[in-house]
Coordinates of C-alpha atoms in Angstrom, one line a residue:
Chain A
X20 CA 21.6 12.6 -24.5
X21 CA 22.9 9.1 -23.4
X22 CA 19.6 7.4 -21.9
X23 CA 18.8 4.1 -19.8
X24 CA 15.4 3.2 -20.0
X25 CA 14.4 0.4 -17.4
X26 CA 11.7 -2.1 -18.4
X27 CA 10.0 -4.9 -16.8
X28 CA 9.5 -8.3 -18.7
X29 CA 6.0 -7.3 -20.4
X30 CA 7.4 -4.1 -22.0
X31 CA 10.6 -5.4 -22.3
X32 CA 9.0 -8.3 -24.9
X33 CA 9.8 -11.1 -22.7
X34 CA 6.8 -12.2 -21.6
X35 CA 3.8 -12.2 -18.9
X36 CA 3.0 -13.0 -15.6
X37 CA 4.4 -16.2 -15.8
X38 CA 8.7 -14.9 -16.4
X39 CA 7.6 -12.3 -13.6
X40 CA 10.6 -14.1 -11.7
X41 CA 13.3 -13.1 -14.3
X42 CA 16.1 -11.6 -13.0
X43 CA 17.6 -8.2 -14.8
X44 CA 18.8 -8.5 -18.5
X45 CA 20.8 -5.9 -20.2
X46 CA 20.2 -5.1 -23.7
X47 CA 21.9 -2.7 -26.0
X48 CA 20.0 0.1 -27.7
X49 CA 16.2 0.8 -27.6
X50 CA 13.6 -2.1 -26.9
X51 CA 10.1 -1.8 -27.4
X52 CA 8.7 1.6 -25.9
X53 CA 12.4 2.2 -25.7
X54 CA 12.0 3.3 -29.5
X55 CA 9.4 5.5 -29.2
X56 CA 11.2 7.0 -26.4
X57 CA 14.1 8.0 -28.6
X58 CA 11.4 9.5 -31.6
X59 CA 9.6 11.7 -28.5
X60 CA 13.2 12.7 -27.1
X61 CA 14.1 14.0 -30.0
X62 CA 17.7 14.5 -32.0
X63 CA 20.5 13.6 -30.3
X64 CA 18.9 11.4 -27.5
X65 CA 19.4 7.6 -27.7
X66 CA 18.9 4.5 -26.0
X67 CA 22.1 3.2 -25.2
X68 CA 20.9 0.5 -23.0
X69 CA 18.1 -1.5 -21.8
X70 CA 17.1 -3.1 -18.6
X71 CA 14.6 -5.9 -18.7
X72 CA 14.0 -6.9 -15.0
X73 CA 10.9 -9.3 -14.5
X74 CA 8.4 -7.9 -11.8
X75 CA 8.6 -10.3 -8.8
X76 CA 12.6 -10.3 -9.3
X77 CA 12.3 -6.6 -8.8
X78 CA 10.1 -6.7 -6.1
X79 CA 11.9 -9.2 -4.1
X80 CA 15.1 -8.5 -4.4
X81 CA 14.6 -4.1 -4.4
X82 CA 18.0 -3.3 -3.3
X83 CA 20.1 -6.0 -5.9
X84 CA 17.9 -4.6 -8.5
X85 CA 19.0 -0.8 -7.7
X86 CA 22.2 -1.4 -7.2
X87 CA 22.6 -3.2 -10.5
X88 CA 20.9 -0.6 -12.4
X89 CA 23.2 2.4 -10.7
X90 CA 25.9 0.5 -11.9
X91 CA 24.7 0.3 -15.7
X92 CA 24.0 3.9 -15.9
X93 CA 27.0 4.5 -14.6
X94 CA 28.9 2.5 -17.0
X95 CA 26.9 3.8 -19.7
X96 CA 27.8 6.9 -19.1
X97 CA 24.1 8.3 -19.0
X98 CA 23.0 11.2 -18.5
X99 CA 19.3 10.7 -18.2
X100 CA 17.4 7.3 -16.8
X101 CA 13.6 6.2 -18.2
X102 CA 11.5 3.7 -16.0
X103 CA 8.4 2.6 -17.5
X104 CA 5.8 3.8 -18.5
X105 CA 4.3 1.8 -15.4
X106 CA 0.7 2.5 -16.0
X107 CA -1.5 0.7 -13.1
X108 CA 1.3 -2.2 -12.9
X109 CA 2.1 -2.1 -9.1
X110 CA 5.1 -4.3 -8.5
X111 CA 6.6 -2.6 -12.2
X112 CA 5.6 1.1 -10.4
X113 CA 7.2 0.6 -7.1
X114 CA 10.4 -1.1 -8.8
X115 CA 10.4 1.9 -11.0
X116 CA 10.1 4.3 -8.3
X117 CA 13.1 2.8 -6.4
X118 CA 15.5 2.2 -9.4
X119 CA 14.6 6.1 -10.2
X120 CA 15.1 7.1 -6.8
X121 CA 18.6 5.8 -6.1
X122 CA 20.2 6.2 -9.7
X123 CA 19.2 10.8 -8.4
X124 CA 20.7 9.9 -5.2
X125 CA 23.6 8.3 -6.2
X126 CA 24.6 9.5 -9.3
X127 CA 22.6 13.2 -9.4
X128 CA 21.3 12.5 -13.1
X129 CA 18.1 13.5 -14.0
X130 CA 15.6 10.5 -14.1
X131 CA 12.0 10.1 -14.9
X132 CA 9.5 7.6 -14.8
X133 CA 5.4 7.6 -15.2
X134 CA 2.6 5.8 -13.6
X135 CA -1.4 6.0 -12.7
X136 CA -1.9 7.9 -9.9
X137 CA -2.8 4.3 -8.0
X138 CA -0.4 3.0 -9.0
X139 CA 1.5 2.5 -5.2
X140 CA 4.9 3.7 -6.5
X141 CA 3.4 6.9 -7.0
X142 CA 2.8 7.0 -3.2
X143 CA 6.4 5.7 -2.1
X144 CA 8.7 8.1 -3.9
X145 CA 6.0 11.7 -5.7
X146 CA 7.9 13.2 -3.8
X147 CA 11.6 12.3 -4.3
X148 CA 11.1 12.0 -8.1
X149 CA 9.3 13.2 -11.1
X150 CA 6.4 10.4 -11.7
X151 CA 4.2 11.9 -14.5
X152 CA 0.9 10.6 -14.7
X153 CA 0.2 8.2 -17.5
X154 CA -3.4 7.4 -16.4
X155 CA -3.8 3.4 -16.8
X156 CA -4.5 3.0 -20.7
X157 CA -1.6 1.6 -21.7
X158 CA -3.1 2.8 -25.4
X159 CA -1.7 6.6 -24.8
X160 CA 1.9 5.3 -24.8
X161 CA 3.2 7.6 -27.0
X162 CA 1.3 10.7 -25.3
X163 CA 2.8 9.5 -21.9
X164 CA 6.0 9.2 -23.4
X165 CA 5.8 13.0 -24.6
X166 CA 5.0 14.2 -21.4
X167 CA 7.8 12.0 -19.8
X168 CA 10.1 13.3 -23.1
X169 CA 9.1 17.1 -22.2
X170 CA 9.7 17.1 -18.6
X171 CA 13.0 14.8 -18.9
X172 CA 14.8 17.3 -22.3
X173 CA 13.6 20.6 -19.1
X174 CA 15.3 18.1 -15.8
X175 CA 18.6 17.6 -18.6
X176 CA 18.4 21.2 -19.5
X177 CA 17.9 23.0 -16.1
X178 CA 14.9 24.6 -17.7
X179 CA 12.2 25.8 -15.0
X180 CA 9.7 23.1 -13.9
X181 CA 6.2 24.5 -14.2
X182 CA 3.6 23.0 -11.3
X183 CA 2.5 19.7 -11.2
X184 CA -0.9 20.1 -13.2
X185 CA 0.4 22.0 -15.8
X186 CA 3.5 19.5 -16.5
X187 CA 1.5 17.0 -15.9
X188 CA 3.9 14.7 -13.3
X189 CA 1.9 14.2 -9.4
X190 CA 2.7 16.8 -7.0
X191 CA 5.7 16.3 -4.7
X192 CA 4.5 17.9 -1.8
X193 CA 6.7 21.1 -2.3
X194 CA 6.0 24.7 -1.2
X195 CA 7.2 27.4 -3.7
X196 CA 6.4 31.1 -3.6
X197 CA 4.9 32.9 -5.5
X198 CA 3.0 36.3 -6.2
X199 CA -0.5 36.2 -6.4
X200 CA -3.7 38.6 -7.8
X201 CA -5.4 38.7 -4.4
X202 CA -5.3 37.9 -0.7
X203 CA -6.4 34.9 0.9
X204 CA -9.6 36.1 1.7
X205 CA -10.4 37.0 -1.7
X206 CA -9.1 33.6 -3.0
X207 CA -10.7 31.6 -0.4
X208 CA -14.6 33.4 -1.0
X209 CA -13.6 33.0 -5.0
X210 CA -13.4 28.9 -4.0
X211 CA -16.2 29.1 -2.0
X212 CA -18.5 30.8 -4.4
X213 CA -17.2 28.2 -7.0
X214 CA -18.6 25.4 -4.6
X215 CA -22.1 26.6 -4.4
X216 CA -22.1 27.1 -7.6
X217 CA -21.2 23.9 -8.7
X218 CA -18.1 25.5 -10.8
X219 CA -14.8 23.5 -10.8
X220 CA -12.5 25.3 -8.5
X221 CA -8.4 24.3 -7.7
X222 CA -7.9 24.0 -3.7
X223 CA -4.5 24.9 -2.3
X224 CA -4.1 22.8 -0.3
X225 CA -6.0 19.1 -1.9
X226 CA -7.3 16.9 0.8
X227 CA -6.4 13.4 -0.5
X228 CA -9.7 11.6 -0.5
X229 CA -11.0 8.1 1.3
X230 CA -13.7 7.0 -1.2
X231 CA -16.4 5.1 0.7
X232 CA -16.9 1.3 0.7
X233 CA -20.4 0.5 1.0
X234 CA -20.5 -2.6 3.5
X235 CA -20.8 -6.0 2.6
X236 CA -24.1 -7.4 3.7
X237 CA -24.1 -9.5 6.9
X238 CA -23.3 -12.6 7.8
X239 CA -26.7 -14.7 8.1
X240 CA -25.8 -17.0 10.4
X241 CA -22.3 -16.7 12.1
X242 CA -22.5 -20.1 13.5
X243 CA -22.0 -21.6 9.7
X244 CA -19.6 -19.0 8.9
X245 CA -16.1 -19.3 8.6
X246 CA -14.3 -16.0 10.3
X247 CA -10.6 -15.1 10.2
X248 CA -8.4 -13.1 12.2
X249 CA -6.4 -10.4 10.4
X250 CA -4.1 -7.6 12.0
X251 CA -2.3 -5.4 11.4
X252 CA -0.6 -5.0 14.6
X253 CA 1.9 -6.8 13.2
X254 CA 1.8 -10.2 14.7
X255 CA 4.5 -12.6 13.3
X256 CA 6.3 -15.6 14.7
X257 CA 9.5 -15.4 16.5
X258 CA 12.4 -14.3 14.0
X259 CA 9.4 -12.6 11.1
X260 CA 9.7 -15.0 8.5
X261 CA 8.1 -12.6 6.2
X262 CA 10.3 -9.6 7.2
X263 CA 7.6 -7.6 8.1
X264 CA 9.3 -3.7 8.8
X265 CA 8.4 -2.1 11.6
X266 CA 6.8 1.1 9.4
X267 CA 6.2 1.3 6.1
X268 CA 5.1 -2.4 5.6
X269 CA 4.9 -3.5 2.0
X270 CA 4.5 -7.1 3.1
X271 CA 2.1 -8.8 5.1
X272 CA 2.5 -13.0 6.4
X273 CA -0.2 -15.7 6.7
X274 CA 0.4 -17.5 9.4
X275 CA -1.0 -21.2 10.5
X276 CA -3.0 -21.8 13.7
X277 CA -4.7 -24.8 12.2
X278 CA -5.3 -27.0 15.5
X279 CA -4.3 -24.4 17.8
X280 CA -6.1 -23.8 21.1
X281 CA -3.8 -21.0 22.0
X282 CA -0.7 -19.2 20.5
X283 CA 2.3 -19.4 22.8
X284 CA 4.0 -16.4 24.3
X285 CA 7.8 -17.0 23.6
X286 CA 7.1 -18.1 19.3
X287 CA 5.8 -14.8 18.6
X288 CA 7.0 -11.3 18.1
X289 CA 5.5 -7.9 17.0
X290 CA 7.1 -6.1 14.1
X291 CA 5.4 -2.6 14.5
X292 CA 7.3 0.2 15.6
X293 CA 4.1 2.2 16.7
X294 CA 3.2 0.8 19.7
X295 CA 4.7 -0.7 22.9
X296 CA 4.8 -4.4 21.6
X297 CA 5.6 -5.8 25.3
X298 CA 2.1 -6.9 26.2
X299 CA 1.0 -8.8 23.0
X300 CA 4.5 -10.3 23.2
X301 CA 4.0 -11.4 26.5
X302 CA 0.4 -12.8 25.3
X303 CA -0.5 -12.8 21.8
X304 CA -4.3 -13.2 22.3
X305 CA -4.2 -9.1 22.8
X306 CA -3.8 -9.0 19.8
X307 CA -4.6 -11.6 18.2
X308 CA -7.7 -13.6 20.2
X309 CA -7.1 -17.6 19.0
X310 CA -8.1 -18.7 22.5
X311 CA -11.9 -17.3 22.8
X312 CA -12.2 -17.9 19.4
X313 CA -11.4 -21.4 19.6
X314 CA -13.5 -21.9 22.3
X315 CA -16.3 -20.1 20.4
X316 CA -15.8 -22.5 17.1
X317 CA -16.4 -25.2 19.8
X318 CA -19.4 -24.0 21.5
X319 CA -20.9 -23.5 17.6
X320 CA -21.3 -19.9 18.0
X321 CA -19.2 -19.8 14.6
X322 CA -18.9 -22.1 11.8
X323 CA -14.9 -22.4 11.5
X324 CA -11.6 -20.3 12.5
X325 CA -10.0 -20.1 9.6
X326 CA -6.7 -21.9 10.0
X327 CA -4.4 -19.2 9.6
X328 CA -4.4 -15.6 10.7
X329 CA -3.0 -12.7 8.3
X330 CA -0.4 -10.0 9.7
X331 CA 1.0 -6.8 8.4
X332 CA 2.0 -3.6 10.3
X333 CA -0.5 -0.7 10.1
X334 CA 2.5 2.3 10.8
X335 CA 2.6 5.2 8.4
X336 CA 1.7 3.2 5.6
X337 CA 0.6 5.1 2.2
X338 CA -3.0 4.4 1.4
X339 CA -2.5 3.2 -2.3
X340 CA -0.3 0.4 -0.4
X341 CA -2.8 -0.4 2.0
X342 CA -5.4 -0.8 -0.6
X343 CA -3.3 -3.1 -2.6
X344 CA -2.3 -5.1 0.5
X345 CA -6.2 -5.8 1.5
X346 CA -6.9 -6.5 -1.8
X347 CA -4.0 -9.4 -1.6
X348 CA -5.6 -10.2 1.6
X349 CA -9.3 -10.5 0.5
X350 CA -7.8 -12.6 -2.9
X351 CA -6.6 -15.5 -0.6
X352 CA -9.8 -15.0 1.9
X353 CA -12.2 -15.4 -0.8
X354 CA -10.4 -18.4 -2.5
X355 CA -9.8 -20.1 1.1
X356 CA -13.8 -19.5 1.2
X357 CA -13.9 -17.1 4.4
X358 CA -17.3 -15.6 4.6
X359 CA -16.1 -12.9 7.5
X360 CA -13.0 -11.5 8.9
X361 CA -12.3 -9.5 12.3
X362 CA -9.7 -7.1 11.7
X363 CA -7.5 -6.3 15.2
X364 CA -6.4 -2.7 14.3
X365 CA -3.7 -0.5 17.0
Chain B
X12 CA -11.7 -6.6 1.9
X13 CA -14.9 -5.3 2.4
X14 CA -14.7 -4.1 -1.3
X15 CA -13.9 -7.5 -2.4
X16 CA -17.6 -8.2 -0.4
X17 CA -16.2 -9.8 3.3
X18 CA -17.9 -8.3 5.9
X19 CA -15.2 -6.7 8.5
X20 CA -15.2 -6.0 12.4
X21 CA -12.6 -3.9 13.3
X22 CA -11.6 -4.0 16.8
X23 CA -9.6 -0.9 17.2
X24 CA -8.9 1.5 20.1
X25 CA -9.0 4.8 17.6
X26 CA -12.4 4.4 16.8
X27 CA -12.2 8.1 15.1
X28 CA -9.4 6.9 12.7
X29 CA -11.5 4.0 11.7
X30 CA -14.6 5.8 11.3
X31 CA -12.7 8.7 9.6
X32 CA -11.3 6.0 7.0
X33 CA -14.7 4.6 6.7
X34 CA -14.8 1.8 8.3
X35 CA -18.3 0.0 8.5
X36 CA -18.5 -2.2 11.6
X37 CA -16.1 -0.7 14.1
X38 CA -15.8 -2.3 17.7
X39 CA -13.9 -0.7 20.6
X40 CA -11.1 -2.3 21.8
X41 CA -10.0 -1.8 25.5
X42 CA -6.7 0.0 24.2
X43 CA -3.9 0.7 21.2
X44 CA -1.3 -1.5 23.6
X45 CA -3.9 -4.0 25.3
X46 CA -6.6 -4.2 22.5
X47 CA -8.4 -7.2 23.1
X48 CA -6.9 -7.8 27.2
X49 CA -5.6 -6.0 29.8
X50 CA -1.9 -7.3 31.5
X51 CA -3.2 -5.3 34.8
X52 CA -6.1 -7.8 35.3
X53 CA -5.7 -11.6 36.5
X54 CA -5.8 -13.8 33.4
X55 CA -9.5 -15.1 34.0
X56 CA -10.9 -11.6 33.8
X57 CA -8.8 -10.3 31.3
X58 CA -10.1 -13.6 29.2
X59 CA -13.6 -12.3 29.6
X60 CA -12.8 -8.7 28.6
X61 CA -11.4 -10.1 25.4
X62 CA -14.9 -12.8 25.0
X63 CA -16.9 -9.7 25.2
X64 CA -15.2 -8.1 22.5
X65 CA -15.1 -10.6 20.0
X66 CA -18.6 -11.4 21.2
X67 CA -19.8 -7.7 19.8
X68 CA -17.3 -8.3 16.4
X69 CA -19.2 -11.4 15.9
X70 CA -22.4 -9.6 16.7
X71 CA -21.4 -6.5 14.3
X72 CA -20.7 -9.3 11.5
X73 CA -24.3 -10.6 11.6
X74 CA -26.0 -7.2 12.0
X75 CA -26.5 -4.4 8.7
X76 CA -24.4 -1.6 9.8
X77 CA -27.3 0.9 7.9
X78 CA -29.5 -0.5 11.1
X79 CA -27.5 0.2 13.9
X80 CA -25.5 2.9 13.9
X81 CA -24.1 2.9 17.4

């Protein structure tokens, strides 16, 4: 088999965080993992070529990156396309995911890539692609590679996919029939009985789970604190510098109000697609309430407004990207020293 | 955020989406479209509408959810 394995610049043996901007290099033959790869594939499968695309390139430039990458295993003449092993790398997951994604739409080749399950590529395409789970030790490289080898030699060969926990990729949301030992009841009592026993037991239809976040103490005295506005109503000024989408944000803005008594109808916008934006775009303080706040920093019933407020759109967002998004947010919070935030949520 | 240890208020109309996601200090907005105002009143009292609010976020910052639940 004729194989393209995509890399980011860590795994590709270019560097770290710090050549993140690189854009994609082409290589010929097998680089780093990319030999392994070839071992687990087995006789007859080689890396033909190599593409080494640093992680902010990738994630800033998606649809340059995918269209390059159709184009390579297209001139290689592949018939199968590797991404990663991503592990828990985010920006190398979600790049992987969408390289993946369109070289099966495109070019109907089988394609494969593997990530931990928070990993928020795993979120944005399960269910348009094979993702196997690696878990996030980057140590079990060669048993991630297996599975990936296993599943890719069974896409190739039109063998029968077995279900998600037994081929060990994440689930892709898809129904298939099949004949069962007992009826529903049965099944459903068998679970039940499992539950108070404390036995592990498979549900058939998993629930995903929100894990609780116990809540920070409070503030002791709000009128030394420092609060910030966040939304994500998806407040942005006029023309969305930060090309928030309307759904499916992946992007959020920081925007200055440093000095501001008020935030003028006419320079903002709403990007959310979820809501009837005309009321917050006639007066932003709906949404986002610099006017009483101001006020309230000047009659000392807080310490400070922060100087900017943070936007992203809240519309049908997958949790693993939420997650990653507050945890952007909180990163420039803590370092800006912001002791509280109220979050405007529609 | 709040796992990164900043207390959050979060003004929301779907207070049963919050809570369901586990949101700790959840204030009630007056609605999805109008959260923190309402374009039927004149300005003046659709100021104090949204001073109220983010009167009881600031409130809900300072006070241990565990205490208080509403």
């Amino acid at each position: 088999m004729r194989v393209v394995h995509y890399l980011n610049q860590f795994f590709g043996g270019i560097g770290g965080e710090e050549q993140a901007g690189i854009p994609p290099e082409i290589r010929p033959g097998a680089v780093g993992p990319g030999r392994l790869l070839e071992q687990v594939l087995g006789d007859g499968s080689h890396v033909v070529t190599t593409i080494i695309c640093g992680d902010n390139y990738a994630a800033e430039n998606v649809q340059e990156v995918t269209a390059m990458v159709t184009q390579q295993v297209k001139e290689a003449q592949a018939e199968l396309l590797v991404a990663g092993p991503c592990f828990q790398a985010g920006r190398y997951g979600t790049a992987a995911g969408a390289v993946c994604a369109a070289v099966q739409e495109d070019l109907s080749i089988p394609v494969i890539t593997a990530m931990a399950g928070e990993n928020p590529g795993v979120d944005l395409y399960r269910e348009s692609i094979y993702i196997v789970d690696s878990g996030d030790d980057v140590s079990r490289m060669r048993d991630v590679l297996a599975d990936m080898a296993r599943l890719a030699n069974k896409l190739a060969g039109q063998g029968v996919i077995g279900r998600p926990a037994d081929e060990g990729y994440f689930s892709q949301g898809k129904l298939r029939s099949e004949f069962v030992e007992n009826t529903a009841a049965r099944r459903l009592t068998g679970m039940l009985l499992s539950k108070m026993r404390g036995e592990a037991f498979e549900a058939e239809v998993p629930i995903k789970s929100i894990e609780p976040v116990p809540a920070p103490p409070p503030v002791p005295d709000m009128s030394r604190a420092t609060v910030a506005i966040v939304t994500d109503g998806g407040l942005v000024p006029k023309g969305n510098p930060d090309q928030i989408p309307r759904a499916f944000a992946q992007v959020w803005g920081a925007y200055s109000i440093e000095g501001m008594d008020s935030l003028q109808a006419g320079e903002y916008e709403v990007a959310h697609g979820g809501y009837d934006n005309r009321p917050v775009e006639q007066d932003p303080h709906r949404l986002v309430p610099v006017d009483v706040l101001r006020q309230m920093e000047r009659d000392g019933l807080v310490g400070k407004l922060h100087p900017e407020f943070l936007s992203t759109t809240g519309n049908s967002n997958p949790l693993e990207n939420s997650r990653r998004m507050g945890r952007e947010m909180a990163a420039r919070l803590i370092e800006a020293g912001v002791d509280s935030v109220i979050l405007t949520s529609t | 955020m709040e796992k990164a240890g900043i207390p959050v208020a979060q003004v929301t109309a779907m207070t049963a989406v919050a809570k369901a996601v586990g949101s700790n200090r959840i204030v009630r907005g007056q609605g999805i479209v109008n959260l923190l105002g309402d374009s039927d009143l004149p300005p003046e009292e659709e100021r104090e509408i949204r001073k109220q609010i983010v009167r009881q976020a600031l409130e809900a910052l300072a006070t241990d959810p565990a205490q208080s639940d509403p």
